[in-house]
Amino acid sequence: KAGVTQTPRYLIKTRGQQVTLSCSPISGHRSVSWYQQTPGQGLQFLFEYFSETQRNKGNFPGRFSGRQFSNSRSEMNVSTLELGDSALYLCASSPGGGAVNTQYFGPGTRLTVL
Amino acid sequence: DQQVKQNSPSLSVQEGRISILNCDYTNSMFDYFLWYKKYPAEGPTFLISISSIKDKNEDGRFTVFLNKSAKHLSLHIVPSQPGDSAVYFCAATEGTGANNLFFGTGTRLTVIP
């Protein structure tokens, strides 16, 4: 089975711009979660989508948004970029459903905001 | 407020010896715990997990111990190998379908040949 894929792998933007990141989960997985990894804060949960609906949300401002398509692929959007948004953005997929499932991570998108 | 803490940023161990990585948590609602290994420029790779109904789970060279009363878990790697050198993250969640993991800040393990 192919793993979680994320595109693009690297991105450079300037302050004030917006960016869209893409994540394709493992085939058959219906849950996609997004995390931000920074040196100071570690990995922090952004949000989770399951069956095209946001099921959980972390403590991030409204500039961070996402969506999920019917094929379970997910996109994350950050508007009005700030320097502090520079980070590694990771998505993780799991089967979803009612039980706790192990999440499998993609390689991440490295976003640099200048 | 860091609900999952890994107080040792780094650990060095000789090849063949035991590596013990520690993790503490503050939220008593956490009932499912996971360990991930991360190499540079890659996403975290799942290693092993444990439910709060157990106090030990073993998978090959990796064993996770959970002490609920102390809100503490540890990962034992025996014997340690140079390929184990990576950053190890512990994570926790409240279960019942919740897919938001709370991560520690990681411990960099170096296994010296």
XYZ file of N, CA and C in Angstrom:
681
model
N 0.842 -1.196 0.000
C 0.000 0.000 0.000
C 0.875 1.242 0.000
N 0.513 2.231 -0.801
C 1.256 3.479 -0.798
C 0.988 4.211 0.505
N 1.999 4.969 0.934
C 1.861 5.715 2.174
C 1.156 7.027 1.963
N 1.202 7.854 2.985
C 0.610 9.183 2.915
C 1.521 10.078 2.076
N 0.961 10.776 1.141
C 1.763 11.674 0.321
C 1.327 13.108 0.534
N 2.308 14.009 0.502
C 2.033 15.428 0.685
C 2.729 16.216 -0.414
N 2.010 17.190 -0.939
C 2.594 18.068 -1.949
C 2.246 19.516 -1.642
N 3.128 20.465 -1.957
C 4.515 20.203 -2.359
C 5.361 19.821 -1.145
N 6.575 19.415 -1.337
C 7.443 19.100 -0.201
C 8.071 20.358 0.394
N 8.325 21.339 -0.445
C 8.925 22.594 0.023
C 8.199 23.762 -0.623
N 8.112 24.844 0.133
C 7.373 26.009 -0.335
C 7.971 27.257 0.308
N 8.164 28.287 -0.489
C 8.619 29.570 0.045
C 7.602 30.623 -0.333
N 7.125 31.353 0.665
C 6.122 32.393 0.451
C 6.568 33.645 1.190
N 5.907 34.747 0.900
C 6.194 35.982 1.626
C 5.011 36.340 2.514
N 5.284 37.167 3.491
C 4.244 37.579 4.436
C 3.043 38.150 3.706
N 1.881 37.811 4.178
C 0.653 38.327 3.590
C 0.059 37.435 2.513
N 0.874 36.551 1.949
C 0.348 35.644 0.928
C -0.458 34.528 1.585
N -1.095 33.747 0.726
C -1.774 32.565 1.238
C -1.167 31.326 0.591
N -1.407 30.168 1.214
C -0.808 28.940 0.714
C -1.788 27.785 0.892
N -1.730 26.835 -0.027
C -2.556 25.631 0.064
C -1.659 24.413 -0.013
N -1.803 23.540 0.962
C -1.031 22.308 1.014
C -1.971 21.135 0.794
N -1.451 20.068 0.192
C -2.295 18.932 -0.157
C -1.806 17.650 0.513
N -2.743 16.788 0.847
C -2.420 15.515 1.492
C -3.296 14.415 0.913
N -2.666 13.328 0.486
C -3.415 12.156 0.030
C -3.197 11.030 1.032
N -4.275 10.554 1.665
C -4.114 9.539 2.709
C -3.855 8.155 2.127
N -3.539 7.237 3.009
C -3.409 5.838 2.617
C -4.766 5.360 2.100
N -4.734 4.557 1.056
C -5.972 4.073 0.463
C -6.850 3.386 1.508
N -8.103 3.795 1.569
C -9.031 3.215 2.529
C -9.137 3.994 3.824
N -8.193 4.862 4.073
C -8.261 5.694 5.278
C -9.205 6.864 5.043
N -10.048 7.127 6.019
C -11.038 8.192 5.852
C -10.770 9.411 6.742
N -9.827 9.265 7.661
C -9.521 10.376 8.557
C -8.177 10.975 8.187
N -8.142 12.289 8.107
C -6.891 13.011 7.864
C -6.747 14.081 8.932
N -5.600 14.072 9.588
C -5.292 15.092 10.596
C -4.093 15.895 10.146
N -4.062 17.142 10.538
C -2.953 18.037 10.191
C -2.253 18.494 11.457
N -0.909 18.587 11.379
C -0.105 19.030 12.505
C 0.924 20.048 12.009
N 1.282 20.945 12.918
C 2.354 21.900 12.647
C 3.530 21.549 13.553
N 4.706 21.439 12.973
C 5.889 21.184 13.790
C 6.844 22.367 13.700
N 7.130 22.967 14.845
C 8.106 24.041 14.930
C 9.132 23.667 15.982
N 10.349 24.224 15.893
C 11.385 23.855 16.864
C 10.970 24.159 18.304
N 10.283 25.254 18.497
C 9.947 25.642 19.866
C 8.745 24.927 20.453
N 7.767 24.607 19.612
C 6.495 24.070 20.101
C 6.306 22.590 19.830
N 7.199 21.976 19.080
C 6.996 20.568 18.766
C 5.846 20.400 17.786
N 5.219 19.228 17.828
C 4.091 18.955 16.933
C 2.798 19.382 17.608
N 2.036 20.201 16.917
C 0.767 20.657 17.465
C -0.365 20.357 16.488
N -1.441 19.861 17.040
C -2.590 19.458 16.254
C -3.330 20.671 15.706
N -3.604 20.634 14.407
C -4.355 21.715 13.763
C -5.831 21.358 13.657
N -6.137 20.313 12.922
C -7.523 19.845 12.781
C -7.546 18.464 12.167
N -8.730 17.850 12.262
C -8.942 16.526 11.697
C -10.205 16.525 10.861
N -10.124 15.869 9.716
C -11.294 15.706 8.850
C -11.620 14.235 8.717
N -12.912 13.973 8.731
C -13.405 12.606 8.570
C -14.661 12.675 7.733
N -14.692 11.938 6.657
C -15.845 11.947 5.752
C -16.265 13.367 5.393
N -15.281 14.165 4.995
C -15.479 15.534 4.475
C -15.933 16.530 5.534
N -15.927 16.130 6.799
C -16.365 17.028 7.873
C -15.236 17.227 8.872
N -15.088 18.460 9.344
C -14.086 18.702 10.373
C -14.594 18.131 11.684
N -13.850 17.210 12.247
C -14.306 16.509 13.450
C -13.646 17.047 14.710
N -12.422 17.511 14.595
C -11.703 18.056 15.743
C -10.907 19.259 15.288
N -10.686 20.182 16.200
C -9.926 21.379 15.851
C -9.015 21.727 17.003
N -7.776 22.080 16.674
C -6.829 22.513 17.680
C -6.941 24.004 17.919
N -5.990 24.513 18.661
C -6.041 25.907 19.086
C -5.221 26.794 18.145
N -5.684 26.943 16.934
C -5.019 27.781 15.941
C -5.997 28.837 15.449
N -5.461 29.994 14.996
C -6.367 31.056 14.522
C -7.110 30.657 13.252
N -8.141 31.418 12.948
C -8.990 31.128 11.801
C -8.283 31.230 10.457
N -7.064 31.777 10.451
C -6.304 31.845 9.193
C -5.962 30.449 8.687
N -5.993 29.495 9.587
C -5.719 28.105 9.235
C -7.049 27.398 8.986
N -7.204 26.876 7.803
C -8.448 26.179 7.477
C -8.132 24.949 6.637
N -9.110 24.107 6.492
C -8.889 22.900 5.709
C -10.170 22.416 5.092
N -10.019 21.386 4.297
C -11.201 20.712 3.763
C -10.807 19.306 3.334
N -11.809 18.497 3.151
C -11.569 17.131 2.702
C -12.531 16.822 1.576
N -12.027 16.113 0.590
C -12.833 15.776 -0.579
C -13.423 14.377 -0.431
N -14.299 14.053 -1.357
C -14.992 12.768 -1.261
C -14.043 11.570 -1.396
N -12.874 11.778 -1.980
C -11.901 10.683 -2.086
C -10.938 10.669 -0.893
N -11.275 11.422 0.138
C -10.517 11.539 1.401
C -9.269 12.406 1.295
N -8.903 12.836 0.118
C -7.774 13.777 0.011
C -8.135 15.051 0.765
N -7.109 15.668 1.333
C -7.370 16.860 2.143
C -6.440 17.992 1.727
N -6.911 19.182 1.878
C -6.100 20.377 1.670
C -6.127 21.223 2.921
N -5.023 21.904 3.158
C -4.940 22.854 4.257
C -4.570 24.212 3.663
N -5.227 25.242 4.124
C -4.984 26.583 3.620
C -4.572 27.510 4.768
N -3.570 28.313 4.522
C -3.196 29.339 5.494
C -3.258 30.673 4.763
N -4.060 31.589 5.288
C -4.187 32.897 4.650
C -3.358 33.922 5.429
N -3.063 35.024 4.783
C -2.320 36.131 5.395
C -1.131 35.587 6.192
N -0.212 34.986 5.498
C 0.914 34.325 6.138
C 1.723 35.278 7.011
N 2.177 34.735 8.135
C 3.058 35.465 9.055
C 4.386 34.702 9.141
N 5.415 35.433 9.595
C 6.735 34.797 9.710
C 6.673 33.555 10.603
N 5.862 33.623 11.637
C 5.739 32.519 12.591
C 5.060 31.294 12.038
N 4.529 31.394 10.824
C 3.895 30.226 10.203
C 4.923 29.310 9.553
N 6.161 29.761 9.512
C 7.229 28.906 8.965
C 7.331 27.662 9.829
N 7.168 26.510 9.211
C 7.117 25.256 9.963
C 7.077 24.090 9.000
N 7.160 22.908 9.580
C 6.905 21.681 8.837
C 5.458 21.309 9.088
N 4.679 21.164 8.038
C 3.275 20.808 8.175
C 3.118 19.341 7.789
N 2.612 18.596 8.741
C 2.474 17.150 8.572
C 1.011 16.765 8.524
N 0.686 15.849 7.645
C -0.640 15.274 7.714
C -0.511 13.799 8.061
N -1.535 13.278 8.676
C -1.547 11.884 9.094
C -2.898 11.294 8.752
N -2.907 10.049 8.320
C -4.182 9.415 8.013
C -4.391 8.198 8.905
N -5.637 7.880 9.106
C -6.010 6.686 9.854
C -7.347 6.202 9.309
N -7.683 4.956 9.611
C -8.960 4.453 9.080
C -10.165 5.281 9.501
N -10.101 5.866 10.687
C -11.239 6.629 11.185
C -12.205 5.715 11.906
N -13.430 6.123 11.974
C -14.402 5.290 12.665
C -14.403 5.572 14.153
N -14.991 4.669 14.925
C -15.212 4.937 16.330
C -14.044 4.624 17.247
N -13.136 3.783 16.817
C -12.051 3.382 17.725
C -10.854 4.294 17.539
N -9.988 4.309 18.508
C -8.739 5.033 18.328
C -7.904 4.284 17.307
N -7.429 4.986 16.354
C -6.625 4.373 15.314
C -5.242 4.975 15.298
N -4.273 4.154 15.003
C -2.929 4.661 14.834
C -2.875 5.551 13.604
N -2.249 6.674 13.754
C -2.103 7.605 12.644
C -0.766 7.391 11.949
N -0.809 7.457 10.640
C 0.383 7.282 9.810
C 0.675 8.601 9.107
N 1.911 9.057 9.258
C 2.264 10.393 8.803
C 2.883 10.406 7.412
N 2.649 11.505 6.730
C 3.348 11.780 5.485
C 4.684 12.437 5.767
N 5.454 12.737 4.716
C 6.793 13.316 4.913
C 6.778 14.790 5.288
N 5.630 15.446 5.092
C 5.530 16.849 5.472
C 5.794 17.816 4.331
N 5.304 19.017 4.512
C 5.589 20.144 3.620
C 6.333 21.185 4.446
N 7.526 21.521 4.019
C 8.317 22.549 4.713
C 7.946 23.909 4.135
N 7.291 24.743 4.938
C 6.873 26.080 4.522
C 7.808 27.112 5.133
N 8.362 27.952 4.299
C 9.183 29.066 4.767
C 8.505 30.360 4.360
N 8.280 31.221 5.349
C 7.650 32.515 5.095
C 8.705 33.604 5.279
N 8.926 34.376 4.213
C 9.953 35.422 4.258
C 9.332 36.809 4.425
N 0.354 25.238 27.146
C 0.430 24.286 28.242
C 0.715 22.900 27.675
N 1.919 22.408 27.938
C 2.355 21.134 27.380
C 1.765 19.997 28.208
N 0.828 19.259 27.627
C 0.183 18.177 28.362
C 0.982 16.883 28.300
N 1.904 16.815 27.366
C 2.784 15.646 27.247
C 4.215 16.168 27.248
N 5.024 15.634 28.150
C 6.359 16.183 28.312
C 7.427 15.103 28.180
N 8.455 15.450 27.444
C 9.642 14.614 27.394
C 10.780 15.488 27.886
N 11.210 15.232 29.091
C 12.123 16.152 29.758
C 13.573 15.994 29.347
N 13.875 14.897 28.653
C 15.252 14.710 28.193
C 15.324 14.999 26.706
N 15.952 16.099 26.316
C 16.036 16.403 24.883
C 16.935 15.441 24.118
N 17.880 14.814 24.826
C 18.794 13.922 24.121
C 19.247 12.790 25.035
N 19.666 11.706 24.381
C 20.130 10.521 25.098
C 21.149 9.810 24.219
N 22.276 9.435 24.796
C 23.291 8.664 24.058
C 23.475 7.317 24.730
N 23.519 6.273 23.910
C 23.608 4.911 24.428
C 24.576 4.121 23.557
N 25.315 3.220 24.174
C 26.202 2.340 23.420
C 25.382 1.262 22.697
N 25.832 0.916 21.516
C 25.195 -0.163 20.754
C 25.125 -1.425 21.617
N 23.986 -2.096 21.572
C 23.812 -3.331 22.321
C 23.228 -3.132 23.713
N 23.298 -1.907 24.222
C 22.750 -1.641 25.553
C 21.280 -1.243 25.447
N 20.658 -1.023 26.595
C 19.257 -0.644 26.618
C 19.109 0.878 26.519
N 18.150 1.315 25.725
C 17.776 2.734 25.677
C 16.435 2.870 26.387
N 16.344 3.834 27.289
C 15.085 4.085 27.995
C 14.698 5.535 27.767
N 13.573 5.726 27.100
C 13.066 7.071 26.839
C 11.815 7.286 27.677
N 11.761 8.433 28.317
C 10.672 8.694 29.258
C 9.718 9.772 28.782
N 8.499 9.679 29.298
C 7.456 10.620 28.901
C 6.482 10.774 30.067
N 6.083 11.983 30.359
C 5.097 12.250 31.404
C 3.915 12.993 30.809
N 2.763 12.801 31.386
C 1.583 13.522 30.903
C 0.791 14.061 32.086
N -0.004 15.066 31.820
C -0.743 15.711 32.899
C -2.247 15.473 32.812
N -2.744 15.160 31.641
C -4.189 15.019 31.442
C -4.634 13.593 31.790
N -5.397 13.457 32.850
C -5.824 12.122 33.293
C -6.856 11.498 32.358
N -7.345 12.270 31.393
C -8.305 11.733 30.426
C -7.612 10.981 29.293
N -6.317 11.143 29.157
C -5.604 10.411 28.107
C -5.712 8.914 28.393
N -6.053 8.153 27.351
C -6.146 6.716 27.575
C -5.528 5.891 26.453
N -4.826 6.552 25.565
C -4.140 5.816 24.500
C -2.858 6.557 24.209
N -1.749 5.805 24.170
C -0.438 6.426 24.079
C 0.356 5.764 22.952
N 1.129 6.584 22.259
C 1.871 6.082 21.106
C 3.298 6.616 21.150
N 4.192 5.875 20.546
C 5.564 6.331 20.323
C 5.826 6.369 18.824
N 6.454 7.464 18.398
C 6.835 7.641 17.008
C 8.329 7.911 16.941
N 8.919 7.472 15.843
C 10.333 7.744 15.567
C 10.385 8.671 14.360
N 11.280 9.633 14.390
C 11.357 10.581 13.282
C 12.798 10.788 12.854
N 13.026 10.576 11.549
C 14.307 10.905 10.947
C 14.179 12.296 10.324
N 15.298 12.996 10.139
C 15.240 14.320 9.505
C 14.561 14.253 8.141
N 13.789 15.264 7.834
C 13.135 15.418 6.526
C 12.117 14.307 6.243
N 11.708 13.588 7.277
C 10.653 12.584 7.097
C 9.573 12.821 8.132
N 8.376 12.289 7.859
C 7.323 12.346 8.863
C 7.567 11.325 9.951
N 6.940 11.477 11.106
C 7.078 10.485 12.186
C 6.584 9.118 11.737
N 7.292 8.091 12.172
C 6.922 6.708 11.873
C 6.411 6.049 13.140
N 5.237 5.447 13.061
C 4.654 4.786 14.224
C 5.530 3.623 14.666
N 5.748 3.533 15.990
C 6.550 2.452 16.555
C 5.694 1.459 17.334
N 5.028 1.974 18.348
C 4.322 1.093 19.269
C 3.310 1.921 20.042
N 2.243 1.278 20.480
C 1.231 2.002 21.240
C 0.796 1.173 22.443
N 0.064 1.821 23.341
C -0.463 1.117 24.497
C -1.758 1.774 24.935
N -2.710 0.948 25.286
C -3.967 1.430 25.819
C -3.853 1.515 27.333
N -4.666 2.382 27.925
C -4.579 2.564 29.371
C -5.054 1.353 30.168
N -5.651 0.386 29.500
C -6.077 -0.815 30.229
C -4.905 -1.786 30.416
N -3.774 -1.469 29.787
C -2.595 -2.320 29.920
C -1.490 -1.538 30.624
N -0.493 -2.253 31.130
C 0.658 -1.545 31.682
C 1.948 -1.877 30.928
N 1.821 -2.755 29.936
C 3.008 -3.121 29.164
C 2.575 -3.612 27.787
N 3.351 -3.217 26.781
C 3.137 -3.752 25.446
C 4.495 -3.932 24.784
N 4.665 -5.087 24.162
C 5.959 -5.450 23.614
C 5.847 -5.714 22.115
N 6.858 -5.277 21.377
C 6.902 -5.561 19.947
C 8.367 -5.658 19.550
N 8.861 -6.880 19.519
C 10.258 -7.091 19.162
C 11.189 -6.458 20.178
N 12.053 -5.585 19.687
C 13.022 -4.941 20.581
C 12.412 -3.785 21.383
N 11.182 -3.434 21.079
C 10.538 -2.269 21.692
C 9.482 -2.693 22.708
N 9.568 -2.094 23.891
C 8.571 -2.335 24.934
C 8.153 -0.988 25.502
N 6.853 -0.796 25.634
C 6.361 0.419 26.269
C 5.719 0.036 27.595
N 6.055 0.803 28.629
C 5.496 0.613 29.957
C 4.659 1.828 30.312
N 3.517 1.572 30.922
C 2.629 2.656 31.332
C 2.361 2.564 32.826
N 2.594 3.663 33.524
C 2.289 3.764 34.949
C 1.241 4.858 35.098
N -0.023 4.432 35.156
C -1.117 5.412 35.155
C -1.119 6.267 36.412
N -0.797 5.688 37.525
C -0.853 6.456 38.773
C 0.184 7.573 38.763
N 1.306 7.312 38.125
C 2.355 8.332 38.044
C 2.235 9.178 36.785
N 1.276 8.835 35.917
C 1.114 9.507 34.619
C 2.460 9.515 33.875
N 3.015 8.342 33.747
C 4.343 8.209 33.174
C 4.382 7.006 32.246
N 5.039 7.178 31.101
C 5.301 6.022 30.263
C 6.746 6.057 29.793
N 7.219 4.885 29.445
C 8.601 4.800 28.984
C 8.692 3.815 27.832
N 9.665 4.053 26.982
C 9.944 3.175 25.847
C 11.321 2.561 26.070
N 11.380 1.238 26.051
C 12.639 0.532 26.195
C 13.019 -0.085 24.848
N 14.241 0.119 24.452
C 14.750 -0.480 23.216
C 15.930 -1.366 23.598
N 15.759 -2.663 23.353
C 16.811 -3.617 23.720
C 16.967 -4.676 22.628
N 18.154 -4.921 22.095
C 19.339 -4.088 22.262
C 19.292 -2.888 21.316
N 19.904 -1.816 21.696
C 19.930 -0.627 20.846
C 20.871 -0.844 19.664
N 20.463 -0.306 18.514
C 21.258 -0.440 17.295
C 21.505 0.954 16.708
N 22.586 1.135 15.975
C 22.860 2.458 15.387
C 21.700 2.996 14.551
N 20.964 2.119 13.876
C 19.817 2.536 13.077
C 18.662 3.077 13.900
N 18.737 2.908 15.214
C 17.700 3.452 16.092
C 17.918 4.939 16.350
N 19.053 5.465 15.936
C 19.344 6.879 16.161
C 18.326 7.727 15.410
N 17.569 8.516 16.149
C 16.482 9.316 15.590
C 15.896 10.141 16.729
N 14.902 10.941 16.408
C 14.142 11.651 17.446
C 12.885 10.838 17.748
N 12.643 10.598 19.022
C 11.489 9.813 19.448
C 10.467 10.735 20.123
N 9.232 10.621 19.653
C 8.148 11.411 20.216
C 7.151 10.485 20.901
N 6.713 10.853 22.085
C 5.561 10.169 22.638
C 4.336 11.048 22.379
N 3.185 10.406 22.278
C 1.946 11.107 21.983
C 0.825 10.460 22.764
N -0.213 11.233 23.014
C -1.344 10.734 23.787
C -2.633 11.286 23.225
N -3.705 10.544 23.456
C -5.013 11.001 23.010
C -6.070 10.464 23.961
N -7.270 11.066 23.868
C -8.341 10.643 24.772
C -9.123 9.466 24.235
N -8.769 9.001 23.053
C -9.427 7.824 22.528
C -10.831 8.106 22.064
N -11.650 7.110 22.069
C -13.034 7.153 21.582
C -13.135 7.843 20.236
N -12.237 7.494 19.356
C -12.302 8.025 18.002
C -11.627 9.352 17.823
N -11.157 9.955 18.913
C -10.469 11.239 18.766
C -9.157 11.026 18.032
N -8.919 11.805 17.040
C -7.691 11.670 16.283
C -6.821 12.894 16.428
N -6.898 13.578 17.545
C -5.979 14.673 17.804
C -4.971 14.205 18.832
N -3.754 14.020 18.355
C -2.690 13.569 19.224
C -2.004 14.757 19.879
N -1.656 14.584 21.143
C -0.855 15.563 21.868
C 0.551 14.988 21.966
N 1.510 15.716 21.424
C 2.880 15.219 21.338
C 3.771 15.846 22.390
N 4.769 15.072 22.810
C 5.871 15.634 23.559
C 6.820 16.331 22.594
N 7.852 16.953 23.138
C 8.780 17.722 22.302
C 9.911 16.874 21.732
N 9.932 15.595 22.090
C 10.884 14.682 21.462
C 12.175 14.504 22.244
N 12.767 13.324 22.091
C 14.087 13.009 22.638
C 14.948 12.479 21.499
N 16.103 13.110 21.320
C 17.022 12.655 20.263
C 17.884 11.545 20.826
N 17.725 10.350 20.277
C 18.516 9.194 20.692
C 19.682 9.003 19.732
N 20.860 8.877 20.300
C 22.057 8.561 19.513
C 22.617 7.246 20.027
N 22.699 6.274 19.139
C 23.274 4.980 19.509
C 24.687 4.926 18.945
N 25.634 4.806 19.834
C 27.050 4.871 19.458
C 27.559 3.475 19.136
N 28.110 3.294 17.919
C 28.586 1.938 17.537
C 29.776 1.498 18.394
